[in-house]
Coordinates of C-alpha atoms in Angstrom, one line a residue:
M720 CA 114.7 197.1 86.2
D721 CA 115.8 200.7 85.4
Q722 CA 113.6 203.7 86.2
Q723 CA 112.8 204.5 82.5
T724 CA 111.6 201.0 81.9
A725 CA 109.5 201.1 85.1
K726 CA 107.9 204.3 84.0
R727 CA 107.0 202.9 80.6
L728 CA 105.5 199.7 82.1
L729 CA 103.6 201.8 84.6
A730 CA 102.1 203.9 81.8
E731 CA 101.3 201.0 79.4
G732 CA 100.5 198.2 81.9
A733 CA 97.1 197.5 83.3
F734 CA 95.9 197.7 86.9
F735 CA 93.9 195.2 88.9
I736 CA 92.6 197.0 92.0
L737 CA 91.1 194.8 94.8
L738 CA 89.4 196.6 97.6
D739 CA 88.7 195.3 101.2
V740 CA 90.7 192.1 100.8
P741 CA 91.5 190.7 104.3
E742 CA 95.1 190.6 105.3
G743 CA 96.7 187.1 104.9
T744 CA 94.5 186.2 101.9
E745 CA 96.3 184.0 99.3
F746 CA 96.3 186.0 96.0
G747 CA 98.1 185.4 92.8
I748 CA 98.4 186.2 89.1
D749 CA 99.6 183.8 86.5
M750 CA 102.4 181.7 88.1
K751 CA 103.0 183.8 91.2
S752 CA 101.2 184.0 94.5
W753 CA 101.5 185.9 97.8
N754 CA 99.7 186.3 101.1
T755 CA 98.4 189.8 101.1
G756 CA 99.6 192.4 103.6
E757 CA 97.7 195.1 105.4
K758 CA 98.4 197.7 102.6
F759 CA 97.6 195.4 99.6
R760 CA 95.2 197.0 97.1
G761 CA 96.1 195.1 93.9
V762 CA 98.6 194.7 91.1
K763 CA 100.1 197.3 88.7
M764 CA 102.1 197.1 85.5
I765 CA 100.3 194.1 84.2
P766 CA 101.3 193.4 80.6
P767 CA 98.4 193.6 78.1
G768 CA 97.0 190.2 77.2
L769 CA 95.5 187.1 78.8
H770 CA 96.2 186.5 82.5
Y771 CA 94.9 184.2 85.3
I772 CA 94.0 185.8 88.6
F773 CA 93.4 183.4 91.6
F774 CA 92.8 183.6 95.3
S775 CA 92.0 181.6 98.5
A776 CA 90.5 182.8 101.7
V777 CA 92.6 182.1 104.8
S778 CA 91.0 181.6 108.2
D779 CA 92.2 183.0 111.5
T780 CA 93.6 179.6 112.3
G781 CA 95.6 179.5 109.0
D782 CA 93.3 177.1 107.1
T783 CA 93.3 177.9 103.4
A784 CA 90.1 177.5 101.3
P785 CA 90.0 175.8 97.9
R786 CA 91.5 177.9 95.2
T787 CA 89.3 180.0 92.9
G788 CA 90.4 181.9 89.8
F789 CA 89.4 183.5 86.5
F790 CA 90.9 184.5 83.2
K791 CA 91.1 188.1 82.2
T792 CA 92.3 189.7 79.0
F793 CA 93.7 193.1 80.0
R794 CA 93.9 196.0 77.6
K795 CA 96.7 198.5 77.6
S796 CA 96.5 200.8 80.6
E797 CA 93.1 199.2 81.7
V798 CA 92.0 199.7 85.2
L799 CA 89.9 196.8 86.6
V800 CA 88.4 197.3 90.0
K801 CA 86.9 194.5 92.2
K802 CA 85.8 194.2 95.8
W803 CA 86.2 191.4 98.3
D804 CA 82.9 189.7 99.3
K805 CA 83.4 189.2 103.1
K806 CA 80.3 187.0 103.4
N807 CA 81.2 184.5 100.7
E808 CA 85.0 185.0 101.2
C809 CA 85.7 185.6 97.5
I810 CA 86.1 188.3 94.9
S811 CA 82.7 189.7 94.3
S812 CA 81.3 189.2 90.8
E813 CA 79.3 192.4 91.1
D814 CA 80.5 195.5 89.3
V815 CA 81.9 198.4 91.2
S816 CA 80.0 201.7 90.7
E817 CA 81.2 203.8 87.8
N818 CA 81.7 206.8 90.1
E819 CA 84.1 204.9 92.3
V820 CA 86.0 203.5 89.4
V821 CA 86.4 207.0 87.9
Q822 CA 87.6 208.3 91.2
L823 CA 90.2 205.5 91.6
K824 CA 91.5 206.1 88.0
E825 CA 91.9 209.8 88.7
N826 CA 93.9 209.1 91.8
I827 CA 95.8 206.0 90.5
L828 CA 99.2 207.5 91.3
L829 CA 98.2 207.8 95.0
L830 CA 97.6 204.1 95.1
D831 CA 101.1 203.3 93.8
N832 CA 102.6 202.3 97.1
F833 CA 99.6 200.0 97.7
L834 CA 99.9 198.1 94.5
G835 CA 102.4 195.2 93.9
P836 CA 104.3 195.2 90.6
Y837 CA 103.6 192.4 88.1
P838 CA 106.4 189.8 88.5
Y839 CA 108.0 190.2 85.1
S840 CA 110.4 187.3 85.9
I841 CA 107.6 184.9 85.0
L842 CA 106.4 186.7 81.8
D843 CA 108.3 184.6 79.3
K844 CA 107.1 181.3 80.8
W845 CA 103.6 182.6 81.0
T846 CA 103.7 183.7 77.4
S847 CA 104.8 180.3 76.3
L848 CA 102.1 178.6 78.4
T849 CA 99.3 180.7 76.7
S850 CA 100.6 180.9 73.1
C851 CA 97.5 179.3 71.6
I852 CA 94.8 180.7 73.9
T853 CA 92.5 183.4 72.5
S854 CA 90.3 185.5 74.8
T855 CA 87.3 184.1 73.0
L856 CA 88.3 180.5 73.7
A857 CA 89.0 181.3 77.4
E858 CA 85.6 182.9 77.7
R859 CA 83.9 179.9 76.1
I860 CA 85.5 177.3 78.4
T861 CA 85.2 179.3 81.6
P862 CA 82.2 178.2 83.7
L863 CA 79.1 180.3 83.4
S864 CA 79.7 181.5 87.0
G865 CA 82.8 183.2 85.7
Y866 CA 85.1 181.4 88.1
V867 CA 87.3 178.3 87.9
Q868 CA 87.0 176.3 91.1
S869 CA 89.4 173.7 92.4
A870 CA 86.6 172.1 94.4
L871 CA 83.4 171.8 92.3
E872 CA 80.2 172.7 94.0
L873 CA 77.9 169.7 94.3
Q874 CA 74.1 169.6 94.9
S875 CA 71.9 166.7 95.7
C876 CA 68.6 165.7 94.0
T877 CA 65.3 166.4 95.7
D878 CA 64.1 163.8 98.2
A879 CA 61.5 162.5 95.7
D880 CA 64.2 161.8 93.1
R881 CA 66.6 160.2 95.6
P882 CA 67.3 156.5 94.7
R883 CA 65.8 154.0 97.1
G884 CA 66.4 150.3 97.7
K885 CA 63.7 148.1 96.3
R886 CA 62.2 145.2 98.2
K887 CA 61.3 141.9 96.7
S888 CA 58.7 139.6 98.2
E889 CA 58.8 135.9 98.1
D890 CA 56.3 135.8 95.3
G891 CA 58.5 138.0 93.1
E892 CA 56.6 141.3 93.5
T893 CA 58.6 144.4 94.2
S894 CA 57.8 147.5 96.2
A895 CA 59.7 150.5 97.3
G896 CA 59.5 151.6 101.0
H897 CA 56.4 149.5 101.8
S898 CA 56.1 146.6 104.3
S899 CA 54.7 143.2 103.4
S900 CA 53.1 140.4 105.3
K901 CA 55.5 138.0 103.5
S902 CA 59.2 138.0 104.2
P903 CA 60.6 140.7 101.9
R904 CA 64.3 141.0 101.1
L905 CA 66.3 143.6 99.5
T906 CA 67.2 143.1 95.8
E907 CA 70.8 142.9 94.9
D908 CA 71.3 146.7 94.4
T909 CA 74.8 148.0 94.5
E910 CA 75.7 150.2 97.5
H911 CA 75.9 153.4 95.5
N912 CA 72.2 153.2 94.8
F913 CA 71.6 154.1 98.5
L914 CA 73.9 157.1 98.5
P915 CA 72.8 160.7 97.7
N916 CA 72.7 161.4 94.0
L917 CA 75.1 164.3 93.9
K918 CA 75.7 166.4 90.7
V919 CA 77.8 169.4 89.9
K920 CA 76.0 172.7 90.5
E921 CA 74.9 174.1 87.2
G922 CA 77.2 176.9 85.9
T923 CA 80.2 175.9 88.0
E924 CA 81.8 173.3 85.7
L925 CA 84.3 174.0 82.9
R926 CA 82.6 174.1 79.5
L927 CA 85.1 171.7 77.9
T928 CA 84.9 170.4 74.3
S929 CA 83.2 167.0 74.3
F930 CA 84.7 164.0 72.4
P931 CA 82.6 162.2 69.8
E932 CA 80.6 159.3 71.0
R933 CA 82.2 156.9 68.5
N934 CA 85.8 156.8 67.3
Y935 CA 84.8 155.8 63.8
P936 CA 82.4 157.1 61.2
E937 CA 78.8 155.9 61.0
N938 CA 78.1 152.8 58.9
S939 CA 81.8 151.7 59.2
T940 CA 82.6 148.1 58.3
P941 CA 84.2 145.9 61.0
S942 CA 87.6 146.3 59.4
E943 CA 87.2 150.1 59.3
I944 CA 86.2 150.1 63.0
T945 CA 89.3 148.1 63.8
K946 CA 91.4 150.6 61.7
H947 CA 90.0 153.6 63.6
S948 CA 90.5 151.8 66.9
L949 CA 94.2 151.6 66.1
D950 CA 94.5 155.1 64.7
S951 CA 92.6 158.0 66.3
S952 CA 93.1 160.4 63.4
Y953 CA 89.3 160.4 62.7
V954 CA 88.6 161.5 66.3
L955 CA 91.3 164.2 66.0
D956 CA 89.6 165.5 62.8
Q957 CA 86.2 165.5 64.5
M958 CA 87.6 167.5 67.5
I959 CA 89.4 170.0 65.3
S960 CA 86.1 170.7 63.4
K961 CA 84.6 171.9 66.7
Y962 CA 87.0 174.9 66.9
S963 CA 87.1 178.2 65.0
V964 CA 90.8 177.5 64.1
S965 CA 92.7 174.2 64.5
T966 CA 95.2 175.7 67.0
E967 CA 92.3 176.2 69.5
I968 CA 92.5 172.5 70.4
L969 CA 96.0 173.2 71.7
G970 CA 94.6 176.4 73.3
E971 CA 92.1 174.2 75.2
M972 CA 95.0 172.0 76.4
Q973 CA 96.8 175.1 77.6
I974 CA 93.7 176.3 79.4
C975 CA 93.3 172.9 81.1
Y976 CA 97.0 172.9 82.0
I977 CA 96.8 176.3 83.7
C978 CA 93.5 175.4 85.4
F979 CA 95.2 172.3 86.8
L980 CA 98.7 173.6 87.6
V981 CA 97.7 177.0 88.9
G982 CA 93.9 176.6 89.6
H983 CA 94.3 173.1 91.1
S984 CA 91.4 171.7 89.0
L985 CA 91.5 167.9 88.6
E986 CA 88.5 168.3 86.1
A987 CA 90.8 170.3 83.9
F988 CA 93.7 167.8 84.2
E989 CA 91.5 164.9 83.1
Q990 CA 90.6 166.8 79.9
W991 CA 94.3 167.6 79.4
K992 CA 95.1 163.9 79.6
K993 CA 92.4 163.0 77.2
L994 CA 93.6 165.5 74.6
F995 CA 97.3 164.5 75.2
N996 CA 96.3 160.8 74.7
L997 CA 94.4 161.8 71.5
F998 CA 97.5 163.5 69.9
C999 CA 99.7 160.5 70.8
S1000 CA 97.3 158.0 69.3
C1001 CA 97.3 159.2 65.7
E1002 CA 99.2 158.0 62.7
I1003 CA 97.7 159.6 59.6
G1004 CA 97.0 162.7 61.5
I1005 CA 100.7 163.4 62.2
K1006 CA 101.4 164.3 58.6
K1007 CA 97.9 165.7 57.9
H1008 CA 98.2 168.2 60.8
R1009 CA 102.0 168.5 60.7
K1010 CA 102.0 172.2 61.8
L1011 CA 99.7 171.4 64.7
Y1012 CA 101.9 168.5 65.8
D1013 CA 104.9 170.8 65.6
L1014 CA 103.2 173.1 68.2
F1015 CA 102.1 170.1 70.2
I1016 CA 105.7 168.9 70.6
T1017 CA 106.8 172.4 71.7
M1018 CA 103.9 172.6 74.2
S1019 CA 104.4 169.1 75.6
D1020 CA 108.0 169.8 76.2
I1021 CA 107.0 172.8 78.3
H1022 CA 104.1 171.1 80.1
I1023 CA 105.9 167.9 81.1
K1024 CA 108.7 169.9 82.8
E1025 CA 106.2 171.7 85.1
I1026 CA 103.9 168.8 86.1
P1027 CA 104.9 167.0 89.3
E1028 CA 106.0 163.5 88.3
E1029 CA 103.6 161.8 90.7
F1030 CA 100.7 163.2 88.5
L1031 CA 102.1 161.4 85.4
A1032 CA 101.4 157.9 86.8
D1033 CA 98.2 156.0 86.3
I1034 CA 96.9 155.2 89.8
V1035 CA 95.3 151.9 88.7
S1036 CA 98.1 150.4 86.7
N1037 CA 100.9 152.4 88.4
S1038 CA 102.3 153.1 84.9
N1039 CA 103.5 156.4 83.6
F1040 CA 100.8 157.4 81.1
V1041 CA 102.9 160.2 79.6
Y1042 CA 105.8 157.9 78.9
V1043 CA 103.5 155.2 77.5
K1044 CA 101.7 157.6 75.1
L1045 CA 104.8 159.4 74.0
K1046 CA 106.4 156.1 73.2
Q1047 CA 103.4 155.4 71.0
L1048 CA 103.7 158.8 69.3
F1049 CA 107.5 158.5 68.8
R1050 CA 107.0 155.1 67.2
S1051 CA 104.4 156.5 64.8
V1052 CA 106.7 159.4 63.9
K1053 CA 109.6 157.1 63.3
E1054 CA 107.5 154.9 60.9
S1055 CA 105.9 157.8 59.1
D1056 CA 107.2 159.6 56.0
V1057 CA 106.8 163.0 57.7
D1058 CA 109.5 165.6 56.8
A1059 CA 113.0 165.4 58.3
P1060 CA 113.0 168.7 60.2
F1061 CA 109.9 167.5 62.2
K1062 CA 111.6 164.2 63.0
A1063 CA 114.7 166.1 64.1
K1064 CA 112.5 168.2 66.4
V1065 CA 111.0 165.1 67.9
G1066 CA 114.5 163.7 68.4
R1067 CA 115.4 166.8 70.4
F1068 CA 112.3 166.4 72.5
I1069 CA 113.2 162.7 73.2
Q1070 CA 116.7 163.9 74.3
N1071 CA 115.2 166.5 76.6
L1072 CA 113.0 163.9 78.3
T1073 CA 116.0 161.5 78.6
D1074 CA 118.1 164.3 80.2
L1075 CA 115.3 165.4 82.5
Y1076 CA 113.8 162.0 83.6
Q1077 CA 116.4 159.5 82.3
W1078 CA 113.6 157.9 80.3
D1079 CA 114.8 155.6 77.5
F1080 CA 113.0 155.6 74.2
D1081 CA 115.6 153.5 72.2
N1082 CA 113.3 150.4 71.9
L1083 CA 110.4 152.1 70.2
D1084 CA 109.5 148.8 68.4
S1085 CA 108.8 147.1 71.7
E1086 CA 105.3 147.5 73.2
E1087 CA 105.6 145.0 76.1
D1088 CA 106.8 147.1 79.0
E1089 CA 104.8 150.2 79.8
A1090 CA 107.0 151.3 82.7
P1091 CA 109.6 154.0 81.9
V1092 CA 113.0 152.5 81.2
I1093 CA 115.7 154.3 83.1
V1094 CA 119.0 155.0 81.4
D1095 CA 122.0 153.9 83.4
T1096 CA 124.3 156.7 84.4

């Protein structure tokens, strides 16, 4: 990077200043992470727009805590100041005093040697990964706590609400926690009834868009129910109606993808899989939402290249769910009367997957084998 470009980026880019962060802490922005040094005070030259900042505390013995992160839309030349919370080993959610912020802004050039430059080598990839995400959507999906956590906080019910095994006496009467003169025996409760009833701590879960309870309209006939079971276009329409604009459904997929790939959130990955499955299970919806599907193909091409292949397999059936669902989508595209340019784009996507993973999609009419077919080389 030449000096003139660096000066321009320094003037236009945003600053994220992090005070009191312990040396060795894992810190990252977007797709890049480091372990902080003694002089680390934050990041400079951040391009305006949406970014994902994440961190993990590291103990004296080198143990790394679960990853935590948050989305932030930076304005041009914005200076965001945060402090490290030593007690909770995280970035404090409390605002830094206005006087301290003003003082840091006035002396920003003095901090230059303590600020790491934004890694511009990842900017193009990051831009493609966030193309459909709006700041409003990111704010809506982010947990109320403000942080995305790789390990969800769980809390148990009160002792009074804790499930207890029931006893059944020989005469058929039941009681909970009481002895009987007759020979009581435990009813056939499943083992999980005796375990603590844990639930996610309120405010820490991602606020993901919920799927409709039914995959068919109310008062549908049996034949209509069968039709909607084979084609999920109705569910896609219902989901799209929950967003301000249709592309936000892809924006949610991108948020989930980032929260999984960068934020290590399995909760987000499950939602990504559900949305991916939905797009691949439609027939009528392909032509109806043709522009949306065009973006979906582009996005899927990027996402699949980044996901570790072991995450693509279904643990239960040991089948590759991405391959299975894409085969279904490609079959639907082949049989539809959607325009030729879109079919050509899908063809290029198929070729990319074949080149990358040696997957064979030649036999799209066959639904028997769900395992990826490997092309002989």
